[in-house]
PDB file of N, CA, C and O in Angstrom:
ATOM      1  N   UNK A1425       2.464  14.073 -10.304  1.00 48.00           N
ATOM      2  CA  UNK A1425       2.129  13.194  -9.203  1.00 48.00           C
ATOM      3  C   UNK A1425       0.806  13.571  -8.551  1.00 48.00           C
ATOM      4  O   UNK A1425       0.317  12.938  -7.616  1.00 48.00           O
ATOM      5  N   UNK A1426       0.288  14.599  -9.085  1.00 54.00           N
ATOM      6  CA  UNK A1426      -1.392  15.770  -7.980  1.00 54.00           C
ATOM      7  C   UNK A1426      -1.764  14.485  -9.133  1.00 54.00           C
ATOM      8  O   UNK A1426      -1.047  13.759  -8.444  1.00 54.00           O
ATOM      9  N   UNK A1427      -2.057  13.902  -9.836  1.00 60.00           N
ATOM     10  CA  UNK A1427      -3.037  13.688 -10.929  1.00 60.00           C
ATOM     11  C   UNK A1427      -3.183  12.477 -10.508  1.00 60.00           C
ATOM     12  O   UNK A1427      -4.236  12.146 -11.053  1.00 60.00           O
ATOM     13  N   UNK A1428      -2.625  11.098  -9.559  1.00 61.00           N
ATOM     14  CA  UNK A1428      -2.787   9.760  -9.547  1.00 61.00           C
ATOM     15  C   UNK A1428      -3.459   9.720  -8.413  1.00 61.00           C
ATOM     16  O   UNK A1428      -2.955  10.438  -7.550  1.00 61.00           O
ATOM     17  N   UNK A1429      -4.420   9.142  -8.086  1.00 55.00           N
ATOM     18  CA  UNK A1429      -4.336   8.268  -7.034  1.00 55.00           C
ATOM     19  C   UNK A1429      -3.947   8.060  -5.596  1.00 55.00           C
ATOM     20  O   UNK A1429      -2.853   7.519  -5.754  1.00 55.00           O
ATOM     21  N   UNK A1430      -4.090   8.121  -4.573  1.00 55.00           N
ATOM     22  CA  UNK A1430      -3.014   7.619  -3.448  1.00 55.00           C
ATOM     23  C   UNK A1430      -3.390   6.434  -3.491  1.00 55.00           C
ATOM     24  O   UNK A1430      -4.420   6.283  -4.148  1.00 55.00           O
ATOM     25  N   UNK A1431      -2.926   5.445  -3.009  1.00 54.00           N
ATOM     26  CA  UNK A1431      -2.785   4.152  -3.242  1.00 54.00           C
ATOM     27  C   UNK A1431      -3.602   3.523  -1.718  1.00 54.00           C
ATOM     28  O   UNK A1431      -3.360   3.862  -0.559  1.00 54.00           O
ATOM     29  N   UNK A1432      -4.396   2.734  -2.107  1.00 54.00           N
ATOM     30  CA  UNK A1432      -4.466   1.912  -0.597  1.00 54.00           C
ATOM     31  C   UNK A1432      -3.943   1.201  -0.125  1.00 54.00           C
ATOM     32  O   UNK A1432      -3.522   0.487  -1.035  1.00 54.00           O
ATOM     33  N   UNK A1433      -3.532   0.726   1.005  1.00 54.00           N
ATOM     34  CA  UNK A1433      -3.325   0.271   1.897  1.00 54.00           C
ATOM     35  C   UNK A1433      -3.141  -1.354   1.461  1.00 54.00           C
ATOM     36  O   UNK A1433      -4.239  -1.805   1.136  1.00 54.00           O
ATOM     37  N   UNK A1434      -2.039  -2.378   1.362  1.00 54.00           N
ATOM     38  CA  UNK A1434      -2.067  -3.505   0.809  1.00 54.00           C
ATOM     39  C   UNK A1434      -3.191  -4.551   2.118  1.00 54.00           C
ATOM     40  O   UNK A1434      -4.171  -5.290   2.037  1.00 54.00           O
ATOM     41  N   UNK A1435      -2.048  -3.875   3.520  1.00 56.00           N
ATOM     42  CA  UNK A1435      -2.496  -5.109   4.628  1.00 56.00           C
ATOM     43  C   UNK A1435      -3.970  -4.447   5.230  1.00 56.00           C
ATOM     44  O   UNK A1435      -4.369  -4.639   6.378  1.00 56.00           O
ATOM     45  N   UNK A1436      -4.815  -3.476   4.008  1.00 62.00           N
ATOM     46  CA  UNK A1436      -6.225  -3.242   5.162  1.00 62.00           C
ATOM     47  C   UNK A1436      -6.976  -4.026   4.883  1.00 62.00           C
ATOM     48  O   UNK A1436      -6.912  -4.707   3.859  1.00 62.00           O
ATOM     49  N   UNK A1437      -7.873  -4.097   5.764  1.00 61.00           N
ATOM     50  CA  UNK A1437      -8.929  -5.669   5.543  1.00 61.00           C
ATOM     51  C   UNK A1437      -9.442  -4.835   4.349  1.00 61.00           C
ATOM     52  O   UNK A1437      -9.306  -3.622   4.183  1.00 61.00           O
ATOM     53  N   UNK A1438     -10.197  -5.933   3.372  1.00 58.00           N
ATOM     54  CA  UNK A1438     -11.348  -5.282   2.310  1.00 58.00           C
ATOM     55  C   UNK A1438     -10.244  -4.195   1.382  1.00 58.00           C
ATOM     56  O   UNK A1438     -10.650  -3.271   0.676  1.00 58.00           O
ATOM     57  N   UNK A1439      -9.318  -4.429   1.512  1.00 65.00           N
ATOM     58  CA  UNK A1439      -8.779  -3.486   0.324  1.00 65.00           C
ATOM     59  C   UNK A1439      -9.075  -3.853  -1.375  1.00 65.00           C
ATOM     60  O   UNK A1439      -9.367  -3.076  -2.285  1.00 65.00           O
ATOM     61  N   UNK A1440      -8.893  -5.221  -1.397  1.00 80.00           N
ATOM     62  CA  UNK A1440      -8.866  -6.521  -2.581  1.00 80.00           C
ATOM     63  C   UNK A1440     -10.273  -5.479  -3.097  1.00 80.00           C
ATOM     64  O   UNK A1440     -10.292  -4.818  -4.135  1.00 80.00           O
ATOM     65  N   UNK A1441     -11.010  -5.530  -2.419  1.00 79.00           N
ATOM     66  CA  UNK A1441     -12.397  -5.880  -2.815  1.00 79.00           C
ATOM     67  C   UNK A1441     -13.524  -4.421  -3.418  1.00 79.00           C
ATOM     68  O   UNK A1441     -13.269  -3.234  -3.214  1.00 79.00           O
ATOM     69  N   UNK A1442     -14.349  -4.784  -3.924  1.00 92.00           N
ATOM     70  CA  UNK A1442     -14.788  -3.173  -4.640  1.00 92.00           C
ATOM     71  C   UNK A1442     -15.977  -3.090  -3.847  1.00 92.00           C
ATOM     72  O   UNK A1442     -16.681  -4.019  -3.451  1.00 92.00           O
ATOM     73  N   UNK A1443     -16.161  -1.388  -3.597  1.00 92.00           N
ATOM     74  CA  UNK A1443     -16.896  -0.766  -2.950  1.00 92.00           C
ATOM     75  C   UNK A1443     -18.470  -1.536  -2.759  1.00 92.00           C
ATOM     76  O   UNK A1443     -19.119  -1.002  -1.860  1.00 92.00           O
ATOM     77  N   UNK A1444     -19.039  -2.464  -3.316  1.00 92.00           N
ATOM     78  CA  UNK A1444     -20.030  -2.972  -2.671  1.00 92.00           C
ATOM     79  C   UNK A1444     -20.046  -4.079  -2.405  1.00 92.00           C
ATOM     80  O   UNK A1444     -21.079  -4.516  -1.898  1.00 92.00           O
ATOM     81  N   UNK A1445     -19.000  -4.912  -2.619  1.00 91.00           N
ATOM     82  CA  UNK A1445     -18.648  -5.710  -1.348  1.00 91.00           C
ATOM     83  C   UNK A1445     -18.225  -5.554   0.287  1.00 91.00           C
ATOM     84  O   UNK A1445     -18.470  -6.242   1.278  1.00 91.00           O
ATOM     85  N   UNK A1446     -17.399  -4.191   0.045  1.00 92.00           N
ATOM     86  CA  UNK A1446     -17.335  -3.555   1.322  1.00 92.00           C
ATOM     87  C   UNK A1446     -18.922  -3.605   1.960  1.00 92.00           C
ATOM     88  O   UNK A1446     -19.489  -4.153   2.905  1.00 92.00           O
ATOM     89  N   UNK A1447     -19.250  -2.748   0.919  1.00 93.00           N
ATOM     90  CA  UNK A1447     -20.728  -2.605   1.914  1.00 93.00           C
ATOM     91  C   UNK A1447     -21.684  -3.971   2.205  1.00 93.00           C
ATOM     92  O   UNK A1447     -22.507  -3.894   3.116  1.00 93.00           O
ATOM     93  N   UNK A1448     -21.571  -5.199   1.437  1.00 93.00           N
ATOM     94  CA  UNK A1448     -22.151  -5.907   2.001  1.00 93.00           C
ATOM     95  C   UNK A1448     -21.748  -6.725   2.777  1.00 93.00           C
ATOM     96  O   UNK A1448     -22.439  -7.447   3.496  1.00 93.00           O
ATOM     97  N   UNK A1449     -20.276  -6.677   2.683  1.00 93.00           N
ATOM     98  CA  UNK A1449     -19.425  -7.143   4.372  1.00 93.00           C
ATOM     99  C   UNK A1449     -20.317  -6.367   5.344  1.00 93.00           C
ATOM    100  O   UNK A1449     -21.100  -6.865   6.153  1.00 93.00           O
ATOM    101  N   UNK A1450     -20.090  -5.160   5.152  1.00 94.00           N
ATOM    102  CA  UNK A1450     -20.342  -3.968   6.491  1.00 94.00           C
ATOM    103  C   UNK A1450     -21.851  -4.663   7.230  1.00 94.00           C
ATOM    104  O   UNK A1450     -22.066  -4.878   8.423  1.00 94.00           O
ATOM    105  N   UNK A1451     -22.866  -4.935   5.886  1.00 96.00           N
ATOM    106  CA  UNK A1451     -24.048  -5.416   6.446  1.00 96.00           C
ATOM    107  C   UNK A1451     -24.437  -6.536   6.778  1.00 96.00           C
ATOM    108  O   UNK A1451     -25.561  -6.948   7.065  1.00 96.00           O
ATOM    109  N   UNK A1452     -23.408  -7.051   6.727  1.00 95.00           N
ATOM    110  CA  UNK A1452     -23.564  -8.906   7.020  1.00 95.00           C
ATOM    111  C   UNK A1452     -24.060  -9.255   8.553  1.00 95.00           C
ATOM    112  O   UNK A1452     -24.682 -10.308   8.696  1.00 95.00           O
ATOM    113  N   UNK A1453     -23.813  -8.410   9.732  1.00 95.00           N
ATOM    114  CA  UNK A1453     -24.464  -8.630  10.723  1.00 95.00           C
ATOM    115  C   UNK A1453     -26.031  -8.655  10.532  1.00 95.00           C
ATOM    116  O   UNK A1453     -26.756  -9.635  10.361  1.00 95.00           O
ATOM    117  N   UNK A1454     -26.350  -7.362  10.605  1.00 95.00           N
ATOM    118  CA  UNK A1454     -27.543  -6.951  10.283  1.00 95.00           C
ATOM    119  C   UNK A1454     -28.282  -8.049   9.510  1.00 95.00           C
ATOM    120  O   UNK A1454     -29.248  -8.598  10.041  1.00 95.00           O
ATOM    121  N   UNK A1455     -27.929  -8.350   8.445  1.00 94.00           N
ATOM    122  CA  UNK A1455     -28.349  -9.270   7.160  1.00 94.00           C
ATOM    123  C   UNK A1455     -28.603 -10.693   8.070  1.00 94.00           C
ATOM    124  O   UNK A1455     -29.709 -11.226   7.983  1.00 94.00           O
ATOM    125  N   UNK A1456     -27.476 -11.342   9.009  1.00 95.00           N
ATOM    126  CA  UNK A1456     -27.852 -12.339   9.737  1.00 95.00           C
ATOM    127  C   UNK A1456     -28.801 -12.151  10.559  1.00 95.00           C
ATOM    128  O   UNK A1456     -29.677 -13.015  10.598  1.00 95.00           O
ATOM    129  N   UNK A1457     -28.879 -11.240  11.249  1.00 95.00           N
ATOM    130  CA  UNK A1457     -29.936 -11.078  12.261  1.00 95.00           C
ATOM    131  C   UNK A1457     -31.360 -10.704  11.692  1.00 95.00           C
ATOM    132  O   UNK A1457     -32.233 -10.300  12.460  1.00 95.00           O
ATOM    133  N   UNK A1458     -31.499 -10.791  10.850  1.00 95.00           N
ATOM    134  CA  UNK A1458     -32.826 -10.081   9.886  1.00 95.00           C
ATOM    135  C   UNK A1458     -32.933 -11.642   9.512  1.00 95.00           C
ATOM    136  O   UNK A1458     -34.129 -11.924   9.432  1.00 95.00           O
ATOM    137  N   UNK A1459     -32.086 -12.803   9.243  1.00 94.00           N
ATOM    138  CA  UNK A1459     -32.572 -14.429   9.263  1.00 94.00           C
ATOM    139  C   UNK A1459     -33.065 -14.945  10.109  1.00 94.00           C
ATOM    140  O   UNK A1459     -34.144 -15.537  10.140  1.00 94.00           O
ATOM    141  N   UNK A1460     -31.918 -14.678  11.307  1.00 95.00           N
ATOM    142  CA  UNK A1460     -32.569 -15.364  12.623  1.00 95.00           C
ATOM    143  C   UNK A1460     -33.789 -15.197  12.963  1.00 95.00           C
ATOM    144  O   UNK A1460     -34.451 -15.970  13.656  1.00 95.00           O
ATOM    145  N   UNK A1461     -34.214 -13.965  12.391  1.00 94.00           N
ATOM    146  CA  UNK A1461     -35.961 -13.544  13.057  1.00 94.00           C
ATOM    147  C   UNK A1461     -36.877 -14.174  11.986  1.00 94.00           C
ATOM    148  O   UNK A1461     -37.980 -14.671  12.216  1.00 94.00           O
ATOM    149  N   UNK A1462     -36.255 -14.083  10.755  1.00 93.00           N
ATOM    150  CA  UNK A1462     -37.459 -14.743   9.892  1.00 93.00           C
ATOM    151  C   UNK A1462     -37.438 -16.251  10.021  1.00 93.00           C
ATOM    152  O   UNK A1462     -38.476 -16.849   9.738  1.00 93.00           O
ATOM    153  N   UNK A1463     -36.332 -16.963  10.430  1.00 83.00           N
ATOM    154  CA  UNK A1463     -36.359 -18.407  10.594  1.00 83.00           C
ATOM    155  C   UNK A1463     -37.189 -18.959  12.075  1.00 83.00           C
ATOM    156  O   UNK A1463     -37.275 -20.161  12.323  1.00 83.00           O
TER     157      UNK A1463
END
């Protein structure tokens, strides 16, 4: 059982999803506000 995994979390937000989607959730503010100024 030392050899698997712990398992994540079913109900955490962003669990579904692979590590750089996380991160471009994480930056999605930023990413909008970096539009608003160029628009």
């Amino acid at each position: 059982m030392a050899d698997q995994e712990p398992r994540k979390q079913a109900d955490a937000p962003g669990s579904e999803l692979g590590e750089t989607a996380r991160q471009m959730r994480a930056a999605e503010p930023y990413i909008s506000a970096v539009w608003k100024l160029v628009g």
